[in-house]
Structures are given as C-alpha cells and as structure tokens.
XYZ file of C-alpha atoms in Angstrom:
392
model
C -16.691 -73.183 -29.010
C -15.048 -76.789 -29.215
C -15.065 -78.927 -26.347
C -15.187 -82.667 -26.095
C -17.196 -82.167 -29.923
C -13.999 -81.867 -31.622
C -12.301 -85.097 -31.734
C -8.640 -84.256 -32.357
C -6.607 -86.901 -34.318
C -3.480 -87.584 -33.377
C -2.634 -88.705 -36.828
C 0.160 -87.177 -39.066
C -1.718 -86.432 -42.899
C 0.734 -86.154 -45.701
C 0.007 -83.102 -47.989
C 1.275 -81.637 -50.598
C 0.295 -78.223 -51.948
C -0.194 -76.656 -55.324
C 1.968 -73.113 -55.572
C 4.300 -71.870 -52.671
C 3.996 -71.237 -49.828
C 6.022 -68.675 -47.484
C 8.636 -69.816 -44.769
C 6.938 -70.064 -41.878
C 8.079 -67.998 -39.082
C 9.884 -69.083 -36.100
C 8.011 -69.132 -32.513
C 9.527 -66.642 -31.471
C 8.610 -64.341 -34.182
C 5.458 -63.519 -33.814
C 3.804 -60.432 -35.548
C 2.204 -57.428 -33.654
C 0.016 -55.285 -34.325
C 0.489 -51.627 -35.122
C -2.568 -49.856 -36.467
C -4.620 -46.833 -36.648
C -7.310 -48.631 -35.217
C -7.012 -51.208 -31.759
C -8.505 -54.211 -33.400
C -8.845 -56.964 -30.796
C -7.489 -60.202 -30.792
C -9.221 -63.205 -28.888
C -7.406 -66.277 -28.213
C -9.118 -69.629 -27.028
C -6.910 -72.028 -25.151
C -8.259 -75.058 -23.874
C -7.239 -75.839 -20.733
C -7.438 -79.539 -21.304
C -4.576 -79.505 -23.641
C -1.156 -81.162 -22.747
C 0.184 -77.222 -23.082
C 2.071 -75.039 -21.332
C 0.091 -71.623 -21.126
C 2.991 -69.925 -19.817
C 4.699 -70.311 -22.948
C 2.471 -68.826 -25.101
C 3.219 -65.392 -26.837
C 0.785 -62.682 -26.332
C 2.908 -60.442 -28.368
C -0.269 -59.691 -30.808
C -3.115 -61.028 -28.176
C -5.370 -58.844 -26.449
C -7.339 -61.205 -24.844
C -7.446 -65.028 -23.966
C -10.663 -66.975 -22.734
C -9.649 -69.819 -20.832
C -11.283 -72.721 -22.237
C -13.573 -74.081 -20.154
C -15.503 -73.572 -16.378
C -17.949 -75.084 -15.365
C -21.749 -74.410 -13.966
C -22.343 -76.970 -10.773
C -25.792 -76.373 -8.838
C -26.052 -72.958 -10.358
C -23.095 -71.343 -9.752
C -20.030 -70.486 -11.837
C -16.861 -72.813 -10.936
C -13.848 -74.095 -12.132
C -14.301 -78.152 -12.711
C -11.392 -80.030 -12.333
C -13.174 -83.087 -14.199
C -11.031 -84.314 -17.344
C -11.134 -83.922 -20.509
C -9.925 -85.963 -23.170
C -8.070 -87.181 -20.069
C -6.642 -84.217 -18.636
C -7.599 -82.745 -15.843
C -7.701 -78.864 -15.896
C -5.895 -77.206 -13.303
C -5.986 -73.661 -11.387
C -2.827 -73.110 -11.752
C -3.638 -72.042 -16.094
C -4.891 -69.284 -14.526
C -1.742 -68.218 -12.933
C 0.277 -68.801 -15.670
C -1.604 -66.702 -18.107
C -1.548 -63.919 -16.179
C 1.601 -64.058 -15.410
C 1.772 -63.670 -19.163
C 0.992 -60.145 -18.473
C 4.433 -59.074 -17.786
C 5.193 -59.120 -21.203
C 1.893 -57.825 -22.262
C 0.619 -55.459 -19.681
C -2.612 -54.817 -21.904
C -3.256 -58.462 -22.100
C -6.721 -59.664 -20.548
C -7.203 -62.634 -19.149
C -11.143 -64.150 -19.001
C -12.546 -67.643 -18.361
C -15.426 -69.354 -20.557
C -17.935 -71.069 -18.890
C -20.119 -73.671 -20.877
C -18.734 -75.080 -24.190
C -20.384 -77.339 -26.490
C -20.208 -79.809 -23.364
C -20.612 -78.094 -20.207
C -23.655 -75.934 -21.463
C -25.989 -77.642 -19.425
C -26.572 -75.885 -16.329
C -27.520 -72.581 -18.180
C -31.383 -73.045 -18.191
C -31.802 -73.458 -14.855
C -29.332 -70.843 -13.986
C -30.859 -68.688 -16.107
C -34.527 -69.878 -14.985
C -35.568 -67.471 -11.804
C -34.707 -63.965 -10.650
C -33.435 -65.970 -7.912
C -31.243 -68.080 -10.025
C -29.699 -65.566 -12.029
C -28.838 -63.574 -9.252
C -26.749 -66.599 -8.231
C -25.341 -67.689 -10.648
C -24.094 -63.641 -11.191
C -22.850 -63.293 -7.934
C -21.055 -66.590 -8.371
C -19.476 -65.811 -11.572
C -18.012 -62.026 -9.590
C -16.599 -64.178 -7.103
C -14.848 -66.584 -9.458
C -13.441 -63.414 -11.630
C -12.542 -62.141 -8.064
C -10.881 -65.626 -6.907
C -9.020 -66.538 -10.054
C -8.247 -62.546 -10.704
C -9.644 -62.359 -13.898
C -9.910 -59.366 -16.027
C -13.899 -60.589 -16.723
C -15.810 -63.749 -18.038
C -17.027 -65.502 -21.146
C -20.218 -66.888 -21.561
C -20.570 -69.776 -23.945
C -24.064 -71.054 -23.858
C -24.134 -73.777 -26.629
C -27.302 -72.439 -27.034
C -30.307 -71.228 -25.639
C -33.758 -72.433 -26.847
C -31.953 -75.742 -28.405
C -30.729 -78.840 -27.202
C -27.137 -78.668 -27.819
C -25.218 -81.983 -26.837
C -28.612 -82.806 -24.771
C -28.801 -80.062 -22.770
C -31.643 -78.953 -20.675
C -33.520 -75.939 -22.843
C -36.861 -74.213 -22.521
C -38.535 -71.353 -24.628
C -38.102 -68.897 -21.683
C -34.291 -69.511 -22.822
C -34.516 -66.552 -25.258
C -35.597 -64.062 -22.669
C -33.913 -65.263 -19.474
C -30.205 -65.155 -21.742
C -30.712 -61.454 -21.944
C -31.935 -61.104 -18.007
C -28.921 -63.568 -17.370
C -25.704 -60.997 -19.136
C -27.906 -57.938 -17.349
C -27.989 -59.578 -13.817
C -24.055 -60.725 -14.171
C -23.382 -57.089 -15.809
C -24.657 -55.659 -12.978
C -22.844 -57.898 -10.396
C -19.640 -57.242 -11.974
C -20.108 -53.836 -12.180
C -20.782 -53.802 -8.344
C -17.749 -55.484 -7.691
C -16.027 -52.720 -9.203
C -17.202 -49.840 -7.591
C -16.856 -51.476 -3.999
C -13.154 -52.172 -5.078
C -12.882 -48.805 -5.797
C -10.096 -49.181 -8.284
C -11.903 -47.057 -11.709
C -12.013 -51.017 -12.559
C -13.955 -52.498 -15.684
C -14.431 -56.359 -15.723
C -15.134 -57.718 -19.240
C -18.425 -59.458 -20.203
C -18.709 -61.241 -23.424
C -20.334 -64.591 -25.134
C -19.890 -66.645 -28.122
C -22.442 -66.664 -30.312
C -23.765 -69.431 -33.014
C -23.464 -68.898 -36.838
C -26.499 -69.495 -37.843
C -30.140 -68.238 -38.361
C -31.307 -70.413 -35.102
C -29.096 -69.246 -32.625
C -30.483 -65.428 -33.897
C -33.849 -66.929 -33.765
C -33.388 -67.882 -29.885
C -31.619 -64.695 -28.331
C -32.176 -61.188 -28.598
C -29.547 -60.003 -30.260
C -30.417 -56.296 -30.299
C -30.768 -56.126 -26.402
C -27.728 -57.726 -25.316
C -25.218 -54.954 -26.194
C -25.883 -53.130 -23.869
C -24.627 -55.492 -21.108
C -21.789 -56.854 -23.560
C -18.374 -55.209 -23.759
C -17.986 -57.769 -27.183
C -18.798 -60.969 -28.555
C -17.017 -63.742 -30.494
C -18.956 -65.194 -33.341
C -18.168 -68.956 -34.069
C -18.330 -68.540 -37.630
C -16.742 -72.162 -38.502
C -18.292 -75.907 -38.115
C -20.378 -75.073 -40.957
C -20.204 -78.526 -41.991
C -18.844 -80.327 -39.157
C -18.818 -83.715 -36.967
C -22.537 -84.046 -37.734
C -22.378 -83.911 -41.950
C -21.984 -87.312 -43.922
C -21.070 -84.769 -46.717
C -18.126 -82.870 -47.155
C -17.944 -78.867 -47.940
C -16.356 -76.049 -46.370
C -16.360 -75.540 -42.640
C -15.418 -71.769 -42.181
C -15.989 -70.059 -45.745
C -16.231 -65.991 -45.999
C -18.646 -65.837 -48.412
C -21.423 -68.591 -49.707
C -20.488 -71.016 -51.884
C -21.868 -71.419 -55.653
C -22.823 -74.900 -55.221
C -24.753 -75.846 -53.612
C -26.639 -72.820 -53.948
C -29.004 -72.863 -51.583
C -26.063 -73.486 -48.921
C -25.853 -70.066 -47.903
C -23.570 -70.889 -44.487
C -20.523 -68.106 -44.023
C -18.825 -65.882 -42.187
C -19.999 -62.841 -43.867
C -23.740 -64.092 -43.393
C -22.945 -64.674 -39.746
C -22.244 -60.946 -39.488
C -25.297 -59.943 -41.668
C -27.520 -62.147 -39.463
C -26.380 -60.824 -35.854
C -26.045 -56.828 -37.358
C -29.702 -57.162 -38.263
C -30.635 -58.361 -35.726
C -29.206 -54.957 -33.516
C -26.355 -55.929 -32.414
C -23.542 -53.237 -32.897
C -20.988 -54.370 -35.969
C -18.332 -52.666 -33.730
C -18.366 -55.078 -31.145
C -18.158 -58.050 -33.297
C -15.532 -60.008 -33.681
C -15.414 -62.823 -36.503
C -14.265 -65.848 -35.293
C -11.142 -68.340 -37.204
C -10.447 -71.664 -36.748
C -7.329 -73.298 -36.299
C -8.231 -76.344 -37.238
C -9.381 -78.452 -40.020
C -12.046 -80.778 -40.756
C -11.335 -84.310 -42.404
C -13.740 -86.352 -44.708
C -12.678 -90.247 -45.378
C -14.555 -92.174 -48.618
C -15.597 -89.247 -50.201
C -17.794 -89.928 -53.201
C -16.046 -87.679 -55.372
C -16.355 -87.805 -59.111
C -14.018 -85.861 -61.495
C -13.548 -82.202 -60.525
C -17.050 -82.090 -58.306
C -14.848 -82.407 -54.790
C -17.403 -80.770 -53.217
C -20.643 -81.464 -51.059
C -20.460 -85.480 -51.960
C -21.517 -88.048 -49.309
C -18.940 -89.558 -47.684
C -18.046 -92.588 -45.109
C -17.371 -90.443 -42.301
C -18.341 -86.950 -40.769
C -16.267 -84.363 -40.374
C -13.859 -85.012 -37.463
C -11.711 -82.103 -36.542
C -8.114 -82.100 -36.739
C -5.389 -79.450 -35.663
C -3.931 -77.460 -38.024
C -0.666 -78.553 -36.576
C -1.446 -82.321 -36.982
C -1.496 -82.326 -40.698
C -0.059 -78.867 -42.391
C 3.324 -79.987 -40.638
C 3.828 -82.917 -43.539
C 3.678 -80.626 -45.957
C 6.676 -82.645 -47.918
C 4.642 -85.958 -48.234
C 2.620 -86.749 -51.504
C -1.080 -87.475 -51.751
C -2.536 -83.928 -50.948
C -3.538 -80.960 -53.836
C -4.622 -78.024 -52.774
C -7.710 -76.214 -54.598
C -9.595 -72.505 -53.770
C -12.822 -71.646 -54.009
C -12.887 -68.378 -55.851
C -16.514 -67.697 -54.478
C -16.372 -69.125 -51.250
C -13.160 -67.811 -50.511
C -12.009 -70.926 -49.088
C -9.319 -73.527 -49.709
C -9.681 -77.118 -49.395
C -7.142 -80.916 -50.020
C -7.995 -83.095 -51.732
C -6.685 -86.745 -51.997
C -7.873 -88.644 -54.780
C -5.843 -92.044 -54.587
C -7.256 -91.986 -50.464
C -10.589 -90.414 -51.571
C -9.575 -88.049 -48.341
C -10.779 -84.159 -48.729
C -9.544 -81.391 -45.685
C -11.844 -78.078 -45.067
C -9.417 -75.554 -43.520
C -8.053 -71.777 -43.207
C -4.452 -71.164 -44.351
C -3.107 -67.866 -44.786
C -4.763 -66.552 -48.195
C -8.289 -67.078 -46.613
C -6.985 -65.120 -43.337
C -6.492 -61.940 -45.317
C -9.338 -61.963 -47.468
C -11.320 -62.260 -43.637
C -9.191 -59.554 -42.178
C -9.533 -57.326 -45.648
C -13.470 -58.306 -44.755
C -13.597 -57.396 -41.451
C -11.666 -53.912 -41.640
C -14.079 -52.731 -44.133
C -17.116 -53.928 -42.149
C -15.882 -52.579 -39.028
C -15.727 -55.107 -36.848
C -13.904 -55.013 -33.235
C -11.066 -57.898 -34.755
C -11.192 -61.592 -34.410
C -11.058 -64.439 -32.217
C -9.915 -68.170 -32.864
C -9.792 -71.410 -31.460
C -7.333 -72.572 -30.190
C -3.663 -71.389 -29.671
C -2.075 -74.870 -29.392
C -3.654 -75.858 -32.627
C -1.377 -73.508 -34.743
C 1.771 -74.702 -36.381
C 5.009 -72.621 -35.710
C 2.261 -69.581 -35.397
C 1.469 -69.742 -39.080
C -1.812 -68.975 -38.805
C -1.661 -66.265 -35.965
C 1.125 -64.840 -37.529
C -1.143 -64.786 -41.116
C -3.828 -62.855 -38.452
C -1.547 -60.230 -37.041
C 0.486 -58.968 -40.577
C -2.845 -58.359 -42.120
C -3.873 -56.693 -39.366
C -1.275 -54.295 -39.846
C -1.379 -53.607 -43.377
C-alpha cells in the first residue's frame, strides 16, 4: 500500500480521449451490489488526506482499512505524526464507523505499516516474546478504537523496503507473527463473549520476491483474507515508462511478465486459497515526463522522470482540454495517454480495464477486490465501474 511513496501532484493534466465515454454518475449514485455470490469490497482511505471519512458512501463497501497505524517500541498504535502534512486523527475512526448506520454490514479495520511505517515489523516479529506483544497490543488497539479487526501491511519481510530493518528469520517469524495475533484476537472474543469474529488480513506484494520471503501456503489458516497490491508495476522507481496495473502481461517487452493475473498465479501456487484473494485496483495513475518515444512504440522508452503517482481525480477531471489520446493494450488489457507535443505518457485503470478484472476475477474465484484509495476517485467513476460489474 501507498504511503509517503506516492507523491500526489496537485497538478490539473489536460486530456482528451479517443471514443466516448459514459456520463459519469453523480456522488450520490453509487452502485451496489446484488449478486449470487458476496464478493467483498475493500476500500483504502488514507487517513492523511484533507477528507472527510464521514462522507464517504459505503453503499457497495464491505470493508475499509484505515490507512495507516503505526508500530512504536513493538506495539501496535495509532501515530499522530503527519503526513504529507496532516496529522491523522482518532477521531477517522469514529467517523467511519459511524458510517455503519447506513451500512450495518460494513467493517471497519486499521492497517498498520505501509510502504513507510513498515519498520518496526522485524523486531516485532523477532522473539516469542515480541510477537506476543506486539499481538496483545494490536487486540487492545482493535478493542480501543472498536474495530471490526486489523490489517497488516508489512512492506515486506526478508527485504529492505524504504530502509527498513529485515532479517532472513523474516519469512518464518511473518507466519508465527498472523498466528500469535490470530490467536490474541480470537481470545478477545471468547472473553467478550459476544459469538464475535475480529478480522485478520495483510497486503501482500505482486511479485515473485515477496512469494519468495513468506509462506504463503501457511498463512491461511490464520487469515480471514488478503489484499494483493497488484499495481506499481512500474512505478516511482522506473526511468521507463509501461503499465503500472495491467491484467495480463504485456507483448513487449516480452520478458516483462508483471500482472495482475500473474500475481494471482504466483500466491495460488504457492497454497494460498484463490477464495480468499482479493485483486487489488488502483485509483490512481502514474505519470512519465520526456518520454523517449518514437512513432507508435509509446511503450517501455526511457524517460526524464520516474513514475510519480497522481490521483485519478487530479487529471481524468480535464477531460475537455487537448493534448491527451488515449490508446489500449489489447494484450495487456490496459489503457494508457499519451501526449506527443509534451512527450507526457499516463499508466492508469478506467472503466474498460475494471470489467475485464472483475470478468477475471469471477471466473477465477476470487473473494472481490480492494483499491487504493477512496478520495482518489472522481465523482465515483471508478468505484462505480467496480460495483456494476460486480453485478452483472
């Protein structure tokens, strides 16, 4: 999951698209989803957003993580520190479940780590002793903060992440660490008494080294679900552009086989139960500047920047203003802009690559999706894309 990683421009982008679009729908008319088959619906929000979490609508939401706690000497806790110069607050927490009056299913968890407050999960993870606190701690914040159960974003065991502390004993102690917080929570419940579950899930990596540094088979058993962060393929860290959330491999280049689909591949092979998978959508872009570009080869050239993220919000909105074409990738599944005059290319989901991922994910059999992050969406275009196809 994003944290201080993705740089969001406040810049508007003009774009203009080839074809039609739909009319977007108004806020207030968001889909919902009536199925056959309960697929779950994860929605990050980042609590150091300038947004108003009670205003969201959890019409079609099952869950939302709240984005991000903390781990201090150990223990689970909700940092007030800022973050891109806000300064999360408690009171999120009471506002989105207050949301729960209007969606009495709704779940509300809390995601400890992100890509910048990862660093406390070795040692937490280190000792018997250490996991035991750092399990008891994370029952008493679910307790405190009356959560319905808690996220686990470990960005990532066994690697260094944004310099975090990591050790080989990583890939082992992750799996003791879900079993000894499992088992806490699940305590918790039965002195409450109330027939209560609490919710235990992670995020997961994309790609063949996160599988390489967890056990993937073992840790169902002490996960209700987890949320695979199948986007940033190329990201803040490529001086080449390509596509940063495709379903399916791209032809070129063709040993570039990052995608959604092989995300799934890698963690069912690895044992983990397809069921309780969900595929994870971005709701943001990624922008390239000085792209090297040369006639119709748009894609994978070197360019003068990396790929800085950008809210879906803070550039589909101009949709009236020249300079952007739209193009697909037929066997990447994935759309991309393109402006030649500012040499400027955008990797992003819009509505035609949501089906094809929802079509994907129903036949697979995956638990639903996830994305990050509700503020990011404009006028609910993209959650609204999510939800129809979920009912069709």
């Amino acid at each position: 999951m994003k944290q201080l990683s993705l740089s969001i421009l406040t810049f508007a982008v003009g774009l203009i698209f080839s074809g039609c679009n739909p009319a977007p729908k108004s806020k207030t008319e968001v889909a919902t989803i009536n199925s056959s088959k309960d697929y779950m619906v994860v929605a990050y929000v980042a609590g150091y957003r300038d947004f108003d979490f009670s205003t969201i609508d959890v019409t079609g939401i099952t869950h939302i993580n709240y984005a991000f706690g903390n781990i201090r000497d150990g223990e689970a806790i909700f940092d007030t520190t800022k973050i891109d110069g806000k300064r999360l607050s408690p009171d999120d927490i009471v506002k989105l479940n207050s949301l729960k009056s209007k969606n009495p299913k709704l779940k509300v968890l809390v995601s400890i780590g992100g890509w910048s407050w990862s660093g406390g999960f070795s040692d937490a993870a280190l000792s018997e002793t250490s996991r035991a606190k750092f399990a008891q701690s994370c029952a008493k914040f679910v307790k405190d903060y009356q959560l319905d159960g808690i996220d686990l974003d470990w960005e990532y065991p066994n690697q260094t992440g944004a310099g975090n502390i990591y050790r080989p004993e990583d890939v082992q102690n992750f799996t003791l660490m879900l079993k000894a917080v499992r088992e806490e929570l699940d305590l918790m419940a039965r002195e409450e008494g109330k027939n209560n579950h609490y919710l235990l899930s992670i995020a997961t990596g994309a790609d063949q080294a996160y599988v390489d540094n967890t056990e993937l088979g073992k840790l169902a058993e002490y996960l209700d679900f987890l949320n695979i962060m199948t986007y940033d393929f190329y990201n803040g860290l490529h001086t080449v552009n390509g596509h940063h959330s495709n379903l399916y491999p791209s032809a070129q280049p063709k040993l570039d086989m990052n995608s959604a689909v092989n995300a799934v591949d890698m963690h069912t092979k690895a044992g983990f139960p397809v069921e309780k998978i969900n595929l994870g959508i971005p709701f943001y872009g990624r922008i390239w500047k000085g792209v090297e570009a040369s006639g119709d080869q748009i894609l994978f050239n070197k360019a003068e920047t990396v790929g800085m993220g950008i809210d879906y919000i803070d550039f589909y909105q101009n949709i009236n203003a020249n300079g952007y074409t739209r193009y697909w990738d037929d066997t990447a599944k994935a759309p991309y802009l393109w402006n030649a005059e500012e040499k400027t290319f955008i990797s992003y989901e819009d509505e035609q690559s949501i089906a094809l991922k929802i079509e994907y994910l129903k036949k697979r059999g995956l638990a639903g999706v996830m994305f990050w992050e509700y503020s990011a969406d404009h006028e609910h275009k993209l959650l609204n894309a999510v939800l129809s196809n979920m009912n069709e």
